[in-house]
PDB file of C-alpha atoms in Angstrom:
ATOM      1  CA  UNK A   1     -86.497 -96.971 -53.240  1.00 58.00           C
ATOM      2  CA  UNK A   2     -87.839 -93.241 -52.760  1.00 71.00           C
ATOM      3  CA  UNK A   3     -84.843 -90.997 -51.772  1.00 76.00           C
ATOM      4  CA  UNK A   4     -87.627 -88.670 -50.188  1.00 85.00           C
ATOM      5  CA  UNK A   5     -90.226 -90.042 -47.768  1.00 91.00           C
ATOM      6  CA  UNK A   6     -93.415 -88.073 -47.523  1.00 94.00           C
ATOM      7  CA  UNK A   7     -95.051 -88.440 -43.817  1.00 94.00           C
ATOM      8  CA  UNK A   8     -98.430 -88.146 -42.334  1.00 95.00           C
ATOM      9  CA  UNK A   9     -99.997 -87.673 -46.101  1.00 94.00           C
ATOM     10  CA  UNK A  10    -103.723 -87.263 -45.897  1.00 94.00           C
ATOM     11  CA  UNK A  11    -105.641 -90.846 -46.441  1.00 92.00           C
ATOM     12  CA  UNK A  12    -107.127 -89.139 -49.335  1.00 91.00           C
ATOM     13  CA  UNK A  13    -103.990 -89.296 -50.668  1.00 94.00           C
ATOM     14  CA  UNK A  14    -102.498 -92.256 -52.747  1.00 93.00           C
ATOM     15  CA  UNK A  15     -98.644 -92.463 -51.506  1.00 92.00           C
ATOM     16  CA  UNK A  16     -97.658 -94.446 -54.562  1.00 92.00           C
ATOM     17  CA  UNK A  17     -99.424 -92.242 -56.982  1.00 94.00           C
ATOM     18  CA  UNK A  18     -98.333 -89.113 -55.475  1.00 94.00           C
ATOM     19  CA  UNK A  19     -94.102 -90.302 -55.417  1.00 92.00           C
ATOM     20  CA  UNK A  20     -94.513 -91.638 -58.722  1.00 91.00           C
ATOM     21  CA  UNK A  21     -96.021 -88.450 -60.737  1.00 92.00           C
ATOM     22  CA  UNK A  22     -93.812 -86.195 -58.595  1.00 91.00           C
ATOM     23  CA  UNK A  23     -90.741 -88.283 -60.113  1.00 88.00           C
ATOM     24  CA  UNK A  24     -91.807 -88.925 -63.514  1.00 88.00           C
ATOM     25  CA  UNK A  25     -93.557 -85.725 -64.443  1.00 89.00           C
ATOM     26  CA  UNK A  26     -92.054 -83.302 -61.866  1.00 90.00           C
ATOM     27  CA  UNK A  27     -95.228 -81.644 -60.025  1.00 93.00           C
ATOM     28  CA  UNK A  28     -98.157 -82.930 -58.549  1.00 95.00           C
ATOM     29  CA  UNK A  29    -101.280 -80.678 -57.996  1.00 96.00           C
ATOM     30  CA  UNK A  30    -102.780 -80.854 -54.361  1.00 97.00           C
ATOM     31  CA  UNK A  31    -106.393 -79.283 -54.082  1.00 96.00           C
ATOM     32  CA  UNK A  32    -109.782 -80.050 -52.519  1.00 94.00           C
ATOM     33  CA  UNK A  33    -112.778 -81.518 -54.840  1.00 90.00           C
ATOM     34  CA  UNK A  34    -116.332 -79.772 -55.361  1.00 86.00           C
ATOM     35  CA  UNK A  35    -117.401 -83.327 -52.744  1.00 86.00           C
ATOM     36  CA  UNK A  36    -114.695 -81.860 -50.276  1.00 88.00           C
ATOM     37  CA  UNK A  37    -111.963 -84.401 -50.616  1.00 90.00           C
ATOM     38  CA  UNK A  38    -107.772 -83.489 -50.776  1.00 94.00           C
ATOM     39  CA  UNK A  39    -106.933 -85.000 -53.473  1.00 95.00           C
ATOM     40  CA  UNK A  40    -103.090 -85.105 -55.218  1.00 95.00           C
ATOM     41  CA  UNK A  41    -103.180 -85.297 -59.057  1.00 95.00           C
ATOM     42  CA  UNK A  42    -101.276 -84.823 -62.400  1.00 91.00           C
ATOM     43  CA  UNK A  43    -101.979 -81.047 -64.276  1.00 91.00           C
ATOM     44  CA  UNK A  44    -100.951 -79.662 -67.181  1.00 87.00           C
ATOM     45  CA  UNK A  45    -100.305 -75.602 -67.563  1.00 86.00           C
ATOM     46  CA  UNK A  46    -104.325 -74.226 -68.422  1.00 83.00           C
ATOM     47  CA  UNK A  47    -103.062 -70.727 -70.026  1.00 78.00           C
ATOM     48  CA  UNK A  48     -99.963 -68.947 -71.099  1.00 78.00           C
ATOM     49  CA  UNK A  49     -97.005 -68.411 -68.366  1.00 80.00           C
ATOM     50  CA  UNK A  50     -96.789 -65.439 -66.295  1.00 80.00           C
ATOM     51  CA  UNK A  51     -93.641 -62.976 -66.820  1.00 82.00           C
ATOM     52  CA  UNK A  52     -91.610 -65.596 -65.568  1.00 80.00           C
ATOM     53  CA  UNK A  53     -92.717 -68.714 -67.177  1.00 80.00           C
ATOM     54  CA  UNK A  54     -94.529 -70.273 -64.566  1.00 82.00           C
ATOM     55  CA  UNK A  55     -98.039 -71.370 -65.053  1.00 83.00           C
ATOM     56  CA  UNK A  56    -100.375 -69.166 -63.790  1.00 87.00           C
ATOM     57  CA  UNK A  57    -103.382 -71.862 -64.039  1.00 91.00           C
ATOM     58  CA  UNK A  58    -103.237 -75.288 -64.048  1.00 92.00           C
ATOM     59  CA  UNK A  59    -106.046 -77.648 -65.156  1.00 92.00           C
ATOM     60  CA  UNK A  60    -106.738 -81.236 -63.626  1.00 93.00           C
ATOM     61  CA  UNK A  61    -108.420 -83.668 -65.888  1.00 90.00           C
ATOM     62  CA  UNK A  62    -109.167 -87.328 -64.416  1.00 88.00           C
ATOM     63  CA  UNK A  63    -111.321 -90.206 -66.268  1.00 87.00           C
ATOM     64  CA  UNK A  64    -113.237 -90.348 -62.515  1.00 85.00           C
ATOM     65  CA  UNK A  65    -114.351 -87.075 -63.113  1.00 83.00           C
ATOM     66  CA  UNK A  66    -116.850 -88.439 -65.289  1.00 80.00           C
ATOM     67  CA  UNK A  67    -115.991 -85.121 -67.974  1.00 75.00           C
ATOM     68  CA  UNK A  68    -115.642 -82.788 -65.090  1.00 79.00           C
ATOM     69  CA  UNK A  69    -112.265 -80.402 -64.998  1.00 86.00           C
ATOM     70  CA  UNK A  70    -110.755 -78.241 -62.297  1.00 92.00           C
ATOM     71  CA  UNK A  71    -109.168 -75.047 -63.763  1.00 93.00           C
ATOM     72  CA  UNK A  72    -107.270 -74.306 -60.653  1.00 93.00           C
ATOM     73  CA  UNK A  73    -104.978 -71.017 -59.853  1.00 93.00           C
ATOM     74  CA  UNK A  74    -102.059 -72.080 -57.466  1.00 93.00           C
ATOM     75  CA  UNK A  75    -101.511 -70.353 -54.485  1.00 93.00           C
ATOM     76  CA  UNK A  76    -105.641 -69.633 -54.285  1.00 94.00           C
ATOM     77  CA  UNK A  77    -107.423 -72.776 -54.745  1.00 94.00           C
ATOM     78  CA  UNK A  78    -104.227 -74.973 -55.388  1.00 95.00           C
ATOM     79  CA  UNK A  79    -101.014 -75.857 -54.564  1.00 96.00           C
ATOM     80  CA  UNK A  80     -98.244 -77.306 -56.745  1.00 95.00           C
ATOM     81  CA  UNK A  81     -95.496 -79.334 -55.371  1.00 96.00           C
ATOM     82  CA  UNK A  82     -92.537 -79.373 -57.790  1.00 94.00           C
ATOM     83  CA  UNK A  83     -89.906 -82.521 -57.732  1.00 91.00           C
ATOM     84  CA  UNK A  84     -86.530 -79.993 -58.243  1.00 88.00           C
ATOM     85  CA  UNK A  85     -86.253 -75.920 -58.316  1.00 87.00           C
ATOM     86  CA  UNK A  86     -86.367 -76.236 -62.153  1.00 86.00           C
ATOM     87  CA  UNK A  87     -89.853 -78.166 -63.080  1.00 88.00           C
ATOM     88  CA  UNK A  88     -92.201 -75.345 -62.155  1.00 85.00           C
ATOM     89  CA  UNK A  89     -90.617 -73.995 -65.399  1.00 83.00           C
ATOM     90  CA  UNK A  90     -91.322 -77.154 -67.238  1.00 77.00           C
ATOM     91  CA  UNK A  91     -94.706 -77.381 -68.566  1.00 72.00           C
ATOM     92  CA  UNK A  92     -93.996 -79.168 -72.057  1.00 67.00           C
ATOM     93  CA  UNK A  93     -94.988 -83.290 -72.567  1.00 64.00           C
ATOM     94  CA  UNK A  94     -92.375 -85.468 -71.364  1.00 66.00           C
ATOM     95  CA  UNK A  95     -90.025 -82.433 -69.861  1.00 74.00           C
ATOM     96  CA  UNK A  96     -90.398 -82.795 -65.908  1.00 81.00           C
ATOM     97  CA  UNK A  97     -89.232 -84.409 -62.999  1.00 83.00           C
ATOM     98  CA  UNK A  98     -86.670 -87.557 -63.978  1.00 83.00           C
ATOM     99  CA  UNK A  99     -88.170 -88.394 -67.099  1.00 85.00           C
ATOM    100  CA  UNK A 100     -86.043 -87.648 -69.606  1.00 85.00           C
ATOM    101  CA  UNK A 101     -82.893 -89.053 -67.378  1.00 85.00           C
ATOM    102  CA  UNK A 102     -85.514 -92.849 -66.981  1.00 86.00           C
ATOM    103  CA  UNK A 103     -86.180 -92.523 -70.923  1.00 89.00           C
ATOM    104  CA  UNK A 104     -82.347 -92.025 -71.756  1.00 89.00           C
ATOM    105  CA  UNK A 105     -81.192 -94.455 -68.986  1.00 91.00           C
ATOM    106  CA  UNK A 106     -84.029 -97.188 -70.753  1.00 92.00           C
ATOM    107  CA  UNK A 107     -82.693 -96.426 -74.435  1.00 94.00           C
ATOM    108  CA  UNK A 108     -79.110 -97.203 -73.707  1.00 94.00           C
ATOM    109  CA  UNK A 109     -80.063-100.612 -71.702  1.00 94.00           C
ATOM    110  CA  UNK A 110     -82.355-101.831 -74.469  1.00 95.00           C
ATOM    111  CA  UNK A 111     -79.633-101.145 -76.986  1.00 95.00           C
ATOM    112  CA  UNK A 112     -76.610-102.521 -74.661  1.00 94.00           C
ATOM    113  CA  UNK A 113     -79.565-105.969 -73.805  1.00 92.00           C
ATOM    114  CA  UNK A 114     -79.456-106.409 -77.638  1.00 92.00           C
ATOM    115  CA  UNK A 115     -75.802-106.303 -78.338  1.00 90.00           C
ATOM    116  CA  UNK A 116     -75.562-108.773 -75.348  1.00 89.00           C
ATOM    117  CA  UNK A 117     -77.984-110.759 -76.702  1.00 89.00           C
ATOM    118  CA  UNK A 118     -76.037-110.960 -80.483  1.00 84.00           C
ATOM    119  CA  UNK A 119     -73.017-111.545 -78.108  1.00 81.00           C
ATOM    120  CA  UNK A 120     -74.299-114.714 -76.615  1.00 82.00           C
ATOM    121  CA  UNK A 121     -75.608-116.222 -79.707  1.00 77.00           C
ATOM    122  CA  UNK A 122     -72.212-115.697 -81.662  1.00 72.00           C
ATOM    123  CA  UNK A 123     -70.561-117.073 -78.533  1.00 74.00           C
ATOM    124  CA  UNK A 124     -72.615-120.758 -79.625  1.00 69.00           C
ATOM    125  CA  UNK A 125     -70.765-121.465 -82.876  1.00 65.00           C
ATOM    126  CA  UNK A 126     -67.341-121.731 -82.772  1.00 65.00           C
ATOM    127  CA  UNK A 127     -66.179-123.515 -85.622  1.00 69.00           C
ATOM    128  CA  UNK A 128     -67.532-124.943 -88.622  1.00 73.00           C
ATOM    129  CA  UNK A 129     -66.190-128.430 -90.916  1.00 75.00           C
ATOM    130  CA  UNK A 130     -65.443-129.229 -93.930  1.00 75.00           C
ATOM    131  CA  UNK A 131     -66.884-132.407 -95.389  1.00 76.00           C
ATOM    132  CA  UNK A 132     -66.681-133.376 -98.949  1.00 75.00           C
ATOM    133  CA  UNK A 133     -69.293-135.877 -99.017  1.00 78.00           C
ATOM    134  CA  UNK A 134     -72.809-137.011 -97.161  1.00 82.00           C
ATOM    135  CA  UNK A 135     -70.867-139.806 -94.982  1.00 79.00           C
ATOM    136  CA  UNK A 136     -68.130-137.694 -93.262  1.00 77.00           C
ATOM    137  CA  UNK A 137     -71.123-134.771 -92.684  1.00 80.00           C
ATOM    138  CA  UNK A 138     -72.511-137.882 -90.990  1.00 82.00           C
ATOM    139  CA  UNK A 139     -69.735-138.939 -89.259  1.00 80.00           C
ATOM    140  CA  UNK A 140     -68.776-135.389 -88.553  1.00 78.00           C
ATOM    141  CA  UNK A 141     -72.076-134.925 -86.694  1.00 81.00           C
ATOM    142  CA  UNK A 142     -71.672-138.328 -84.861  1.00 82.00           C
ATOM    143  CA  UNK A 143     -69.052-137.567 -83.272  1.00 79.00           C
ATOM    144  CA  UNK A 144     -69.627-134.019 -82.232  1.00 77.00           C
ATOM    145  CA  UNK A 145     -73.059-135.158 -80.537  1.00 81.00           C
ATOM    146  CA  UNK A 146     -71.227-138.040 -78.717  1.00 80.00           C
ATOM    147  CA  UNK A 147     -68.919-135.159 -77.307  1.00 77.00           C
ATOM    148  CA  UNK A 148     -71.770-133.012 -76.317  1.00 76.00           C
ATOM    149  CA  UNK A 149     -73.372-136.327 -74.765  1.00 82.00           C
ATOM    150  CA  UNK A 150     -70.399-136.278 -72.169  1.00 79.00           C
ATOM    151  CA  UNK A 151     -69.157-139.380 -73.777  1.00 78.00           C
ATOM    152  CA  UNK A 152     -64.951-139.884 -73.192  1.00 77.00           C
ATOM    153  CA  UNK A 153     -64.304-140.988 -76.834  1.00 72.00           C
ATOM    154  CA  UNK A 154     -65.744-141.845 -80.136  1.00 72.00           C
ATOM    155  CA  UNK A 155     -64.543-143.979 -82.821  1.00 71.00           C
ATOM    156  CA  UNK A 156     -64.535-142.333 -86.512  1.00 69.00           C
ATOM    157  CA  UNK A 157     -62.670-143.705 -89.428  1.00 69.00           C
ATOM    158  CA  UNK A 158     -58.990-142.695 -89.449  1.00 67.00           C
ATOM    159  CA  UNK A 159     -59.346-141.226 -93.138  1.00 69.00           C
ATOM    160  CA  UNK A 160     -61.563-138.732 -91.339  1.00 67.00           C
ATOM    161  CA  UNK A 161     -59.159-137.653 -89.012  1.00 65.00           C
ATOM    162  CA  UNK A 162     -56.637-137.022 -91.560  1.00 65.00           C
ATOM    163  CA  UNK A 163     -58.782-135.406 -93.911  1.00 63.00           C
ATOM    164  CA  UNK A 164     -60.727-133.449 -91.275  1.00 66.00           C
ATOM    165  CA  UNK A 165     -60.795-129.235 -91.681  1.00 66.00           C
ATOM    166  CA  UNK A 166     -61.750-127.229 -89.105  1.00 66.00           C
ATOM    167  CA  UNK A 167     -62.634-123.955 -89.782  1.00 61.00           C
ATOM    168  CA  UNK A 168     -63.032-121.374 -86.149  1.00 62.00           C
ATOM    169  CA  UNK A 169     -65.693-118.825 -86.915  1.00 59.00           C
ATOM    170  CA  UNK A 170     -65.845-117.223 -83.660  1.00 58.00           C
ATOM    171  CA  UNK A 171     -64.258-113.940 -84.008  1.00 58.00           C
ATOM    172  CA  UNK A 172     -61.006-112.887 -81.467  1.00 56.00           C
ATOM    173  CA  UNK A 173     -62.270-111.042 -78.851  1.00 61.00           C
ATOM    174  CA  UNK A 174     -65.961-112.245 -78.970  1.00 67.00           C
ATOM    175  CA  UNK A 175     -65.247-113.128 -75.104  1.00 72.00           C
ATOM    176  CA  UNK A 176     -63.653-110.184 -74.313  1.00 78.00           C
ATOM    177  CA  UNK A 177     -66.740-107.615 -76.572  1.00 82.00           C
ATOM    178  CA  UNK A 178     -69.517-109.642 -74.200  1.00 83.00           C
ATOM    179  CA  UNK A 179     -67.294-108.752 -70.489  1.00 87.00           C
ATOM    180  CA  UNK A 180     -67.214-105.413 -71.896  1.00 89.00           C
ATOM    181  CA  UNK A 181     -70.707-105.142 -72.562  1.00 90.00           C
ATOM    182  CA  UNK A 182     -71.914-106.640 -69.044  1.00 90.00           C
ATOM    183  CA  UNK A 183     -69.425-104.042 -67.273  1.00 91.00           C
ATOM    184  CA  UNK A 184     -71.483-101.376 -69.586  1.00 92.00           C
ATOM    185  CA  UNK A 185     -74.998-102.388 -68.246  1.00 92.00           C
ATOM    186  CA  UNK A 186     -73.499-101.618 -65.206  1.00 91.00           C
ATOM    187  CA  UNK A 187     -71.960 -98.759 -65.637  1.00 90.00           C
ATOM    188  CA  UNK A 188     -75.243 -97.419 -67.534  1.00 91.00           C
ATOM    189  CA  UNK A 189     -77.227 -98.293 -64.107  1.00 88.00           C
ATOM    190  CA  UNK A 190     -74.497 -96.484 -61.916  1.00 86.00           C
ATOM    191  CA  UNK A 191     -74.364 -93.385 -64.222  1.00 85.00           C
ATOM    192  CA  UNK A 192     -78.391 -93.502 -63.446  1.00 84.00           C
ATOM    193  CA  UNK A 193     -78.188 -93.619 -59.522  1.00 79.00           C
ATOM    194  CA  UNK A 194     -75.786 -91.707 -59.261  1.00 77.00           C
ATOM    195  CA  UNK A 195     -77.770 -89.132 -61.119  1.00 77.00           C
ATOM    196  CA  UNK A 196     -80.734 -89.364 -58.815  1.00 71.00           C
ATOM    197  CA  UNK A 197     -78.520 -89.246 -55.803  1.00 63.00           C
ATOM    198  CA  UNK A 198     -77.474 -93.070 -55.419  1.00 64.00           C
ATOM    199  CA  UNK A 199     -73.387 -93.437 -55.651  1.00 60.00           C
ATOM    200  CA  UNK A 200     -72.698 -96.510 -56.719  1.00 58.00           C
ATOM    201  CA  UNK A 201     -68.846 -96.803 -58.353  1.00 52.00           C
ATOM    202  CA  UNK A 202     -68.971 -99.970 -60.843  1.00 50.00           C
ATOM    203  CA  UNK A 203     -65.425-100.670 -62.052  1.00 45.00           C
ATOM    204  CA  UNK A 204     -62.977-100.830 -58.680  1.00 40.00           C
ATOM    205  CA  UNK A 205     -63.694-101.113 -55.090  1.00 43.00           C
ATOM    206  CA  UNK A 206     -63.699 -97.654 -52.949  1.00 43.00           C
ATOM    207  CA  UNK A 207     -60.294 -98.453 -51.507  1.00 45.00           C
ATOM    208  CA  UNK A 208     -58.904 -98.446 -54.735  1.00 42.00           C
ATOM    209  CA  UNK A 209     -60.612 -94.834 -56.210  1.00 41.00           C
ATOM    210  CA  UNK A 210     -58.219 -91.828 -55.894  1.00 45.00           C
ATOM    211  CA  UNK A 211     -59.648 -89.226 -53.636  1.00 47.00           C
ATOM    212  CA  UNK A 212     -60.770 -87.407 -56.077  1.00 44.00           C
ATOM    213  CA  UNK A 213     -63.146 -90.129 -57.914  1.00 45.00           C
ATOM    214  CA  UNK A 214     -64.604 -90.184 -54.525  1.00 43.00           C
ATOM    215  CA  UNK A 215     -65.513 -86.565 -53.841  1.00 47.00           C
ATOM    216  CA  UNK A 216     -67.073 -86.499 -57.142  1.00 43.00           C
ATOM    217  CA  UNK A 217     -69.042 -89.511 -56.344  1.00 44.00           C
ATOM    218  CA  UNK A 218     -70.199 -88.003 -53.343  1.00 43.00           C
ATOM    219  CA  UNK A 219     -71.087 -84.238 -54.374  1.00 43.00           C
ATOM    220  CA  UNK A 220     -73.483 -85.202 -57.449  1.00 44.00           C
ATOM    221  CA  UNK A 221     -75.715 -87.328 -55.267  1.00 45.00           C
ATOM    222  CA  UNK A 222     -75.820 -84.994 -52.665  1.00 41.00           C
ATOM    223  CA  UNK A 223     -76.359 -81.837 -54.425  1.00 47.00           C
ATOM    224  CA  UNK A 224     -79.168 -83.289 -56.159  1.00 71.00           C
ATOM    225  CA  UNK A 225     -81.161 -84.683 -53.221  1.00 78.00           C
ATOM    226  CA  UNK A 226     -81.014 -81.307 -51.208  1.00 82.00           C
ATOM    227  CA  UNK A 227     -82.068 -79.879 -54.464  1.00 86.00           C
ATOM    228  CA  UNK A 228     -85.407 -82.261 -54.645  1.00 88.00           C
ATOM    229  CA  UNK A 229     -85.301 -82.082 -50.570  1.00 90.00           C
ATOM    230  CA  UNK A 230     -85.309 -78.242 -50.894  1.00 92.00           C
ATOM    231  CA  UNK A 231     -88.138 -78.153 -53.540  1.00 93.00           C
ATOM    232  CA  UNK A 232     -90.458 -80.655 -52.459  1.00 95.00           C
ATOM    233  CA  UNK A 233     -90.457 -79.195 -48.715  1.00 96.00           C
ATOM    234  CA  UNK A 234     -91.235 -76.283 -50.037  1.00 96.00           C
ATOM    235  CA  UNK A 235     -94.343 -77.126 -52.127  1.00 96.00           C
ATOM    236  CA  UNK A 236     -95.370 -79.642 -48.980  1.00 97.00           C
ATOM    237  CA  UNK A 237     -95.534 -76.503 -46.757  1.00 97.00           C
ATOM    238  CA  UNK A 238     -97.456 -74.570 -48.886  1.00 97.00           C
ATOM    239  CA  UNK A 239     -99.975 -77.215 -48.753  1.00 97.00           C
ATOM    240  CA  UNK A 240     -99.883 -77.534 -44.856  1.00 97.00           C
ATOM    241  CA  UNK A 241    -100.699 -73.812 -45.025  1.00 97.00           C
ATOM    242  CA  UNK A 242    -103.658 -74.007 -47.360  1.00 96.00           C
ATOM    243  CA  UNK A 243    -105.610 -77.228 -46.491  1.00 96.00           C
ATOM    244  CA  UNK A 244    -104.318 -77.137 -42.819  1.00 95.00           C
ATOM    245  CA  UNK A 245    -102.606 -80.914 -43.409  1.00 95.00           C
ATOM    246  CA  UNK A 246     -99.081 -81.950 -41.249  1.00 95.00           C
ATOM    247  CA  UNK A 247     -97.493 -83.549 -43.825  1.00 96.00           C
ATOM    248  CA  UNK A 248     -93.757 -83.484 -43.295  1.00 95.00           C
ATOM    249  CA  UNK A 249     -90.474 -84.087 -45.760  1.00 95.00           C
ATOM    250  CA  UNK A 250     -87.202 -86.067 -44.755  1.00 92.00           C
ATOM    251  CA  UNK A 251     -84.503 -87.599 -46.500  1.00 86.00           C
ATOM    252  CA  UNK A 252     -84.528 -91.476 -46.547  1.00 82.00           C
ATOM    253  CA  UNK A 253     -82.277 -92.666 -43.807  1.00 83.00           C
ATOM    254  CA  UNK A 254     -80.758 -95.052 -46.282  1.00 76.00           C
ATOM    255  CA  UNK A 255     -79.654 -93.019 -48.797  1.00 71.00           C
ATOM    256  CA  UNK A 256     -78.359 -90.582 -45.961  1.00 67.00           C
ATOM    257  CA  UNK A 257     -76.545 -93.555 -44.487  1.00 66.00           C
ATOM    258  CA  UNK A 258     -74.922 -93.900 -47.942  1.00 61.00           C
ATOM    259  CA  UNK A 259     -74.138 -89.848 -48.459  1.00 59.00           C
ATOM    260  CA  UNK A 260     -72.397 -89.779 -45.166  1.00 59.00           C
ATOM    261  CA  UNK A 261     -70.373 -93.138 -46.349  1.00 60.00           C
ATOM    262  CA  UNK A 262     -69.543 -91.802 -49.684  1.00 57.00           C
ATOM    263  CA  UNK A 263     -67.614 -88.516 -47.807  1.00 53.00           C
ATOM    264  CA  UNK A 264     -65.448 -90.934 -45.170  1.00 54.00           C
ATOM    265  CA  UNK A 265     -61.730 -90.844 -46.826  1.00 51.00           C
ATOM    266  CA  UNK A 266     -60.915 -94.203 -48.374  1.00 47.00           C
ATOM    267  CA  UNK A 267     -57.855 -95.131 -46.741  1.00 51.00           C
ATOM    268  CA  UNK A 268     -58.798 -93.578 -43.494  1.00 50.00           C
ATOM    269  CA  UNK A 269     -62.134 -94.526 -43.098  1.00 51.00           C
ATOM    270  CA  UNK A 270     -62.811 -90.334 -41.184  1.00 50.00           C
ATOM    271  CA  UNK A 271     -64.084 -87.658 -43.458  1.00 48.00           C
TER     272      UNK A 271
END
């Protein structure tokens, strides 16, 4: 779910497109076409920074443009909306927006989805048995497949019963390593919202989180929202102001809903 709605975009505009490169790359160039169209696109910096880093020409390449390329000066023929107060400094591959948080936040749940996955398998095999010869392998396997059947008993030779060695391979704690790694994937995924302004506490309920846990919670999310609020409001107004568009920013009521929850006290329910 977007965190920040965009209203009354131009239909020139693709919604989708437009929140997605914001988000993942950190700007989004807004400009008119040679055929007279407002169009919002990905750029990349066209020319070395001004004194203060920021790109003093931007260039817009598109595989619609049939080889065509807009080298584009912001604030003349261009305007570029930045996703926090920090991308218009970010011009590198990979650098802007929430990218590098998505990559990180991906890398640690393919890792944690593979130690699951070697969890489960060793959870499968929990003991191994000893046979000396091919008939009590044979019986040995008879009688564990009659168990797995759902069958109440099984008759085996009483010389197997005596002589029978079972041997537990499943290490101690295999149980207890695969809990730990499910509350992980969690905790991974709440570490992740709560970085892009989502709270969500994992391990206890709210009652149970000290007051402090709970301001915490509640001061990262909203810090960084009215950060991206701040910055994308400001790059949609400059746009309003060149190409004459209404476009207006707003916090989704949803995750405002869950800001203003997060600061009610705990036991009290007031803030």
């Amino acid at each position: 779910r977007n965190f920040i709605l965009i209203d009354d975009m131009p239909e020139t505009y693709y919604k989708p497109f437009f929140m997605a490169t914001l988000i993942i790359t950190g700007k989004i160039c807004a400009f008119k076409r040679d055929n007279g169209d407002l169009v919002a696109l990905n750029c990349a910096q066209a020319n070395k920074p001004d004194l203060y880093y920021v790109p003093e020409n931007v260039l817009v390449v598109n595989p619609q443009f049939r080889g065509e390329s807009y080298n584009l000066t912001p604030g003349v023929d261009c305007e570029v909306v930045y996703c926090t107060s920090q991308d218009m400094y970010r011009y590198g591959v990979n650098t802007g927006g929430l990218y590098s948080l998505i990559d990180l936040t991906a890398r640690q749940l393919a890792d944690n989805y593979l130690s699951i996955n070697a969890a489960m398998k060793n959870t499968r095999l929990t003991s191994a048995f000893a046979a000396d010869d091919e008939n009590t392998k044979n019986s040995i396997e008879f009688a564990v497949r009659e168990m797995y059947n759902g069958k109440p008993f099984t008759v085996v030779q009483k010389t197997l019963v005596d002589d029978l060695a079972i041997l537990p391979l499943q290490p101690a704690g295999t149980q207890q390593t695969l809990l730990q790694l499910l509350e992980t994937h969690k905790y991974i995924l709440s570490e992740f919202y709560a970085a892009i302004g989502i709270d969500e506490p994992q391990q206890m309920k709210r009652e149970r989180l000290v007051s402090a846990e709970v301001e915490q919670g509640a001061e990262l999310p909203m810090f960084n929202i009215y950060d991206i609020l701040e910055s994308v409001s400001e790059g949609i107004e400059r746009v309003n102001k060149m190409f004459g568009t209404d476009m207006k920013v707003r916090i989704n009521p949803l995750i405002l809903k869950s800001m203003q929850e997060n600061t009610e006290d705990p036991e009290t329910g007031s803030e």
